[in-house]
Amino acid sequence: SKKKRGVKTIGNGENKTTLKPGQADERSNGDGEPSRKKARSENEDFGEGSKTSIPTSNQQPSKFDDKDSYNANALSKNEGVPISAPQTVPAWHQLLEKSNKLSGIDRQRVKDFFTSQSNPTPGESIYKMKLHEEKIAQPDGSVIKETHYLELDYATMGFKKLRKTKKK
């Protein structure tokens, strides 16, 4: 077959298109090169990239690639230890980190407030407890007592952390 000067044939098989000089390819980005976005979408199913990955020589295959083989209590083949997610500390634990004045009953009340959101005293919608007390020396030589309180609001299920300072 003879090629005409200035005529560009693109595509293959049944999808051949002949372009004349100055005619833009619908798959082109304007400079005659195929658009990467268009080329990507033509090669992918449903417009999404492939979700599977092929492990390279330094990559280990995932233990949970096959949905049927997933078992949360499965034992790891190498360690013989149950597989579990790393334990995270709930955010409300940070409220109690420095507490030195919190009783066991109040500690349980805070836990119940954040986990089950139940009010052990339905008559009271707000409960205030002392969390932490500390004496701090000031640069001028005086001492102040700093007290932190935690206020639980059962009506809105919110809380406030309050701070009071008192000169000694």
PDB file of C-alpha atoms in Angstrom:
ATOM      1  CA  SER A   1       0.000   0.000   0.000  1.00  0.00           C
ATOM      2  CA  LYS A   2       1.181   3.510  -0.822  1.00  0.00           C
ATOM      3  CA  LYS A   3       1.232   6.173   1.882  1.00  0.00           C
ATOM      4  CA  LYS A   4       0.090   9.629   0.936  1.00  0.00           C
ATOM      5  CA  ARG A   5       2.316  12.501   1.948  1.00  0.00           C
ATOM      6  CA  GLY A   6       0.902  14.449   4.957  1.00  0.00           C
ATOM      7  CA  VAL A   7      -1.744  11.845   5.767  1.00  0.00           C
ATOM      8  CA  LYS A   8      -1.498  10.037   9.099  1.00  0.00           C
ATOM      9  CA  THR A   9      -3.164   6.701   9.789  1.00  0.00           C
ATOM     10  CA  ILE A  10      -3.807   5.900  13.447  1.00  0.00           C
ATOM     11  CA  GLY A  11      -5.283   2.902  15.186  1.00  0.00           C
ATOM     12  CA  ASN A  12      -5.162  -0.755  14.302  1.00  0.00           C
ATOM     13  CA  GLY A  13      -7.512  -3.398  12.966  1.00  0.00           C
ATOM     14  CA  GLU A  14     -11.091  -2.197  12.576  1.00  0.00           C
ATOM     15  CA  ASN A  15     -10.458   1.115  14.345  1.00  0.00           C
ATOM     16  CA  LYS A  16      -8.177   2.710  11.721  1.00  0.00           C
ATOM     17  CA  THR A  17      -8.627   6.423  11.173  1.00  0.00           C
ATOM     18  CA  THR A  18      -7.011   8.539   8.492  1.00  0.00           C
ATOM     19  CA  LEU A  19      -6.179  12.132   9.409  1.00  0.00           C
ATOM     20  CA  LYS A  20      -5.469  14.905   6.950  1.00  0.00           C
ATOM     21  CA  PRO A  21      -2.911  17.647   7.687  1.00  0.00           C
ATOM     22  CA  GLY A  22      -4.239  20.040  10.352  1.00  0.00           C
ATOM     23  CA  GLN A  23      -6.942  17.613  11.501  1.00  0.00           C
ATOM     24  CA  ALA A  24      -6.654  16.857  15.232  1.00  0.00           C
ATOM     25  CA  ASP A  25      -6.836  13.337  16.570  1.00  0.00           C
ATOM     26  CA  GLU A  26      -9.627  13.032  19.150  1.00  0.00           C
ATOM     27  CA  ARG A  27      -7.175  11.028  21.268  1.00  0.00           C
ATOM     28  CA  SER A  28      -4.496  13.665  20.871  1.00  0.00           C
ATOM     29  CA  ASN A  29      -3.387  16.367  23.284  1.00  0.00           C
ATOM     30  CA  GLY A  30      -2.970  18.825  20.399  1.00  0.00           C
ATOM     31  CA  ASP A  31       0.649  18.163  19.465  1.00  0.00           C
ATOM     32  CA  GLY A  32      -0.015  14.938  17.568  1.00  0.00           C
ATOM     33  CA  GLU A  33       0.845  12.726  20.547  1.00  0.00           C
ATOM     34  CA  PRO A  34      -1.851  10.575  22.120  1.00  0.00           C
ATOM     35  CA  SER A  35      -3.278  12.005  25.320  1.00  0.00           C
ATOM     36  CA  ARG A  36      -2.091   9.976  28.317  1.00  0.00           C
ATOM     37  CA  LYS A  37      -5.443  10.291  30.016  1.00  0.00           C
ATOM     38  CA  LYS A  38      -7.317   9.020  26.959  1.00  0.00           C
ATOM     39  CA  ALA A  39      -4.779   6.250  26.328  1.00  0.00           C
ATOM     40  CA  ARG A  40      -5.042   5.127  29.961  1.00  0.00           C
ATOM     41  CA  SER A  41      -8.819   4.991  29.905  1.00  0.00           C
ATOM     42  CA  GLU A  42      -8.833   2.964  26.669  1.00  0.00           C
ATOM     43  CA  ASN A  43      -6.608   0.319  28.227  1.00  0.00           C
ATOM     44  CA  GLU A  44      -8.454  -0.015  31.517  1.00  0.00           C
ATOM     45  CA  ASP A  45     -11.731  -1.676  32.339  1.00  0.00           C
ATOM     46  CA  PHE A  46     -14.492   0.581  33.685  1.00  0.00           C
ATOM     47  CA  GLY A  47     -12.180   3.621  33.705  1.00  0.00           C
ATOM     48  CA  GLU A  48     -10.302   2.399  36.776  1.00  0.00           C
ATOM     49  CA  GLY A  49      -6.772   1.115  37.079  1.00  0.00           C
ATOM     50  CA  SER A  50      -6.020  -2.482  37.800  1.00  0.00           C
ATOM     51  CA  LYS A  51      -6.364  -3.280  41.496  1.00  0.00           C
ATOM     52  CA  THR A  52      -4.018  -6.244  41.380  1.00  0.00           C
ATOM     53  CA  SER A  53      -0.307  -5.848  41.786  1.00  0.00           C
ATOM     54  CA  ILE A  54       2.422  -8.255  40.845  1.00  0.00           C
ATOM     55  CA  PRO A  55       5.042  -8.591  43.581  1.00  0.00           C
ATOM     56  CA  THR A  56       8.570  -7.743  42.571  1.00  0.00           C
ATOM     57  CA  SER A  57      11.549  -9.751  43.742  1.00  0.00           C
ATOM     58  CA  ASN A  58      11.923  -7.697  46.947  1.00  0.00           C
ATOM     59  CA  GLN A  59       8.178  -7.548  47.707  1.00  0.00           C
ATOM     60  CA  GLN A  60       6.289 -10.154  49.698  1.00  0.00           C
ATOM     61  CA  PRO A  61       2.822 -11.105  48.418  1.00  0.00           C
ATOM     62  CA  SER A  62      -0.016 -10.005  50.674  1.00  0.00           C
ATOM     63  CA  LYS A  63      -1.523 -12.697  52.906  1.00  0.00           C
ATOM     64  CA  PHE A  64      -5.030 -11.419  52.152  1.00  0.00           C
ATOM     65  CA  ASP A  65      -5.025 -11.102  48.332  1.00  0.00           C
ATOM     66  CA  ASP A  66      -7.653 -13.823  48.007  1.00  0.00           C
ATOM     67  CA  LYS A  67     -10.951 -12.833  49.655  1.00  0.00           C
ATOM     68  CA  ASP A  68     -11.874 -16.456  50.331  1.00  0.00           C
ATOM     69  CA  SER A  69      -8.690 -17.094  52.299  1.00  0.00           C
ATOM     70  CA  TYR A  70      -9.222 -14.184  54.722  1.00  0.00           C
ATOM     71  CA  ASN A  71      -9.716 -15.222  58.322  1.00  0.00           C
ATOM     72  CA  ALA A  72      -9.319 -12.651  61.115  1.00  0.00           C
ATOM     73  CA  ASN A  73      -8.169 -15.301  63.584  1.00  0.00           C
ATOM     74  CA  ALA A  74      -5.823 -17.038  61.142  1.00  0.00           C
ATOM     75  CA  LEU A  75      -2.384 -17.918  62.380  1.00  0.00           C
ATOM     76  CA  SER A  76       0.584 -16.442  60.618  1.00  0.00           C
ATOM     77  CA  LYS A  77       2.575 -19.165  58.887  1.00  0.00           C
ATOM     78  CA  ASN A  78       5.919 -17.793  60.068  1.00  0.00           C
ATOM     79  CA  GLU A  79       5.251 -16.767  63.656  1.00  0.00           C
ATOM     80  CA  GLY A  80       2.424 -19.019  64.856  1.00  0.00           C
ATOM     81  CA  VAL A  81       0.842 -15.947  66.481  1.00  0.00           C
ATOM     82  CA  PRO A  82      -2.678 -14.676  65.750  1.00  0.00           C
ATOM     83  CA  ILE A  83      -2.706 -11.746  63.352  1.00  0.00           C
ATOM     84  CA  SER A  84      -4.203  -8.597  64.866  1.00  0.00           C
ATOM     85  CA  ALA A  85      -4.261  -4.883  64.178  1.00  0.00           C
ATOM     86  CA  PRO A  86      -1.954  -2.686  66.274  1.00  0.00           C
ATOM     87  CA  GLN A  87      -3.679  -1.549  69.433  1.00  0.00           C
ATOM     88  CA  THR A  88      -4.501   2.157  69.553  1.00  0.00           C
ATOM     89  CA  VAL A  89      -5.240   4.152  72.674  1.00  0.00           C
ATOM     90  CA  PRO A  90      -8.684   5.804  72.595  1.00  0.00           C
ATOM     91  CA  ALA A  91      -8.604   9.619  72.624  1.00  0.00           C
ATOM     92  CA  TRP A  92     -10.380   9.857  75.976  1.00  0.00           C
ATOM     93  CA  HIS A  93      -7.465   8.061  77.663  1.00  0.00           C
ATOM     94  CA  GLN A  94      -5.375  11.176  77.016  1.00  0.00           C
ATOM     95  CA  LEU A  95      -7.672  13.095  79.371  1.00  0.00           C
ATOM     96  CA  LEU A  96      -6.667  10.764  82.198  1.00  0.00           C
ATOM     97  CA  GLU A  97      -2.898  10.561  81.528  1.00  0.00           C
ATOM     98  CA  LYS A  98      -1.776  13.061  84.185  1.00  0.00           C
ATOM     99  CA  SER A  99      -4.641  12.497  86.611  1.00  0.00           C
ATOM    100  CA  ASN A 100      -3.516  12.251  90.229  1.00  0.00           C
ATOM    101  CA  LYS A 101      -6.808  13.119  91.949  1.00  0.00           C
ATOM    102  CA  LEU A 102      -9.246  10.888  90.086  1.00  0.00           C
ATOM    103  CA  SER A 103     -10.958   8.219  92.185  1.00  0.00           C
ATOM    104  CA  GLY A 104     -11.659   4.733  90.877  1.00  0.00           C
ATOM    105  CA  ILE A 105     -15.394   5.474  90.757  1.00  0.00           C
ATOM    106  CA  ASP A 106     -14.836   8.642  88.708  1.00  0.00           C
ATOM    107  CA  ARG A 107     -12.405   6.823  86.408  1.00  0.00           C
ATOM    108  CA  GLN A 108     -15.121   4.216  85.720  1.00  0.00           C
ATOM    109  CA  ARG A 109     -17.667   6.999  85.153  1.00  0.00           C
ATOM    110  CA  VAL A 110     -15.390   8.590  82.494  1.00  0.00           C
ATOM    111  CA  LYS A 111     -14.934   5.219  80.803  1.00  0.00           C
ATOM    112  CA  ASP A 112     -18.698   4.590  80.777  1.00  0.00           C
ATOM    113  CA  PHE A 113     -19.367   8.117  79.476  1.00  0.00           C
ATOM    114  CA  PHE A 114     -17.130   7.646  76.436  1.00  0.00           C
ATOM    115  CA  THR A 115     -17.853   3.974  75.696  1.00  0.00           C
ATOM    116  CA  SER A 116     -21.520   3.301  76.512  1.00  0.00           C
ATOM    117  CA  GLN A 117     -22.689   6.936  76.824  1.00  0.00           C
ATOM    118  CA  SER A 118     -24.919   6.056  79.757  1.00  0.00           C
ATOM    119  CA  ASN A 119     -25.692   8.330  82.721  1.00  0.00           C
ATOM    120  CA  PRO A 120     -25.465   6.549  86.092  1.00  0.00           C
ATOM    121  CA  THR A 121     -27.264   9.488  87.758  1.00  0.00           C
ATOM    122  CA  PRO A 122     -30.235  10.423  85.531  1.00  0.00           C
ATOM    123  CA  GLY A 123     -31.153  13.351  87.805  1.00  0.00           C
ATOM    124  CA  GLU A 124     -27.876  15.145  87.015  1.00  0.00           C
ATOM    125  CA  SER A 125     -27.100  16.225  83.468  1.00  0.00           C
ATOM    126  CA  ILE A 126     -23.641  17.654  84.312  1.00  0.00           C
ATOM    127  CA  TYR A 127     -21.019  15.935  86.473  1.00  0.00           C
ATOM    128  CA  LYS A 128     -17.763  17.656  87.488  1.00  0.00           C
ATOM    129  CA  MET A 129     -14.722  15.824  88.878  1.00  0.00           C
ATOM    130  CA  LYS A 130     -11.199  16.784  89.913  1.00  0.00           C
ATOM    131  CA  LEU A 131      -8.568  15.301  87.598  1.00  0.00           C
ATOM    132  CA  HIS A 132      -5.187  16.731  88.519  1.00  0.00           C
ATOM    133  CA  GLU A 133      -3.638  19.018  91.090  1.00  0.00           C
ATOM    134  CA  GLU A 134      -0.140  20.454  90.923  1.00  0.00           C
ATOM    135  CA  LYS A 135       1.899  23.091  92.753  1.00  0.00           C
ATOM    136  CA  ILE A 136       4.014  25.204  90.419  1.00  0.00           C
ATOM    137  CA  ALA A 137       6.851  27.514  91.468  1.00  0.00           C
ATOM    138  CA  GLN A 138       6.770  30.909  89.748  1.00  0.00           C
ATOM    139  CA  PRO A 139       9.852  32.903  88.638  1.00  0.00           C
ATOM    140  CA  ASP A 140       9.175  35.497  91.386  1.00  0.00           C
ATOM    141  CA  GLY A 141       9.417  32.801  94.084  1.00  0.00           C
ATOM    142  CA  SER A 142       5.691  32.428  94.750  1.00  0.00           C
ATOM    143  CA  VAL A 143       3.838  29.143  94.377  1.00  0.00           C
ATOM    144  CA  ILE A 144       0.518  28.591  92.648  1.00  0.00           C
ATOM    145  CA  LYS A 145      -1.761  25.601  92.838  1.00  0.00           C
ATOM    146  CA  GLU A 146      -3.120  24.519  89.464  1.00  0.00           C
ATOM    147  CA  THR A 147      -6.177  22.253  89.477  1.00  0.00           C
ATOM    148  CA  HIS A 148      -7.694  20.575  86.409  1.00  0.00           C
ATOM    149  CA  TYR A 149     -11.336  19.498  86.341  1.00  0.00           C
ATOM    150  CA  LEU A 150     -13.301  17.384  83.883  1.00  0.00           C
ATOM    151  CA  GLU A 151     -16.934  18.279  83.309  1.00  0.00           C
ATOM    152  CA  LEU A 152     -19.135  15.647  81.642  1.00  0.00           C
ATOM    153  CA  ASP A 153     -22.364  16.906  80.050  1.00  0.00           C
ATOM    154  CA  TYR A 154     -24.810  14.014  79.687  1.00  0.00           C
ATOM    155  CA  ALA A 155     -27.403  16.176  77.891  1.00  0.00           C
ATOM    156  CA  THR A 156     -25.127  16.900  74.901  1.00  0.00           C
ATOM    157  CA  MET A 157     -22.673  14.018  75.459  1.00  0.00           C
ATOM    158  CA  GLY A 158     -19.859  16.569  75.427  1.00  0.00           C
ATOM    159  CA  PHE A 159     -17.138  17.355  77.925  1.00  0.00           C
ATOM    160  CA  LYS A 160     -15.010  20.299  79.061  1.00  0.00           C
ATOM    161  CA  LYS A 161     -11.581  20.337  80.607  1.00  0.00           C
ATOM    162  CA  LEU A 162     -11.314  23.236  83.051  1.00  0.00           C
ATOM    163  CA  ARG A 163      -8.272  24.724  84.781  1.00  0.00           C
ATOM    164  CA  LYS A 164      -8.186  26.792  87.976  1.00  0.00           C
ATOM    165  CA  THR A 165      -5.154  28.518  89.445  1.00  0.00           C
ATOM    166  CA  LYS A 166      -4.839  29.698  93.033  1.00  0.00           C
ATOM    167  CA  LYS A 167      -1.984  31.640  94.650  1.00  0.00           C
ATOM    168  CA  LYS A 168      -0.643  30.059  97.825  1.00  0.00           C
TER     169      LYS A 168
END
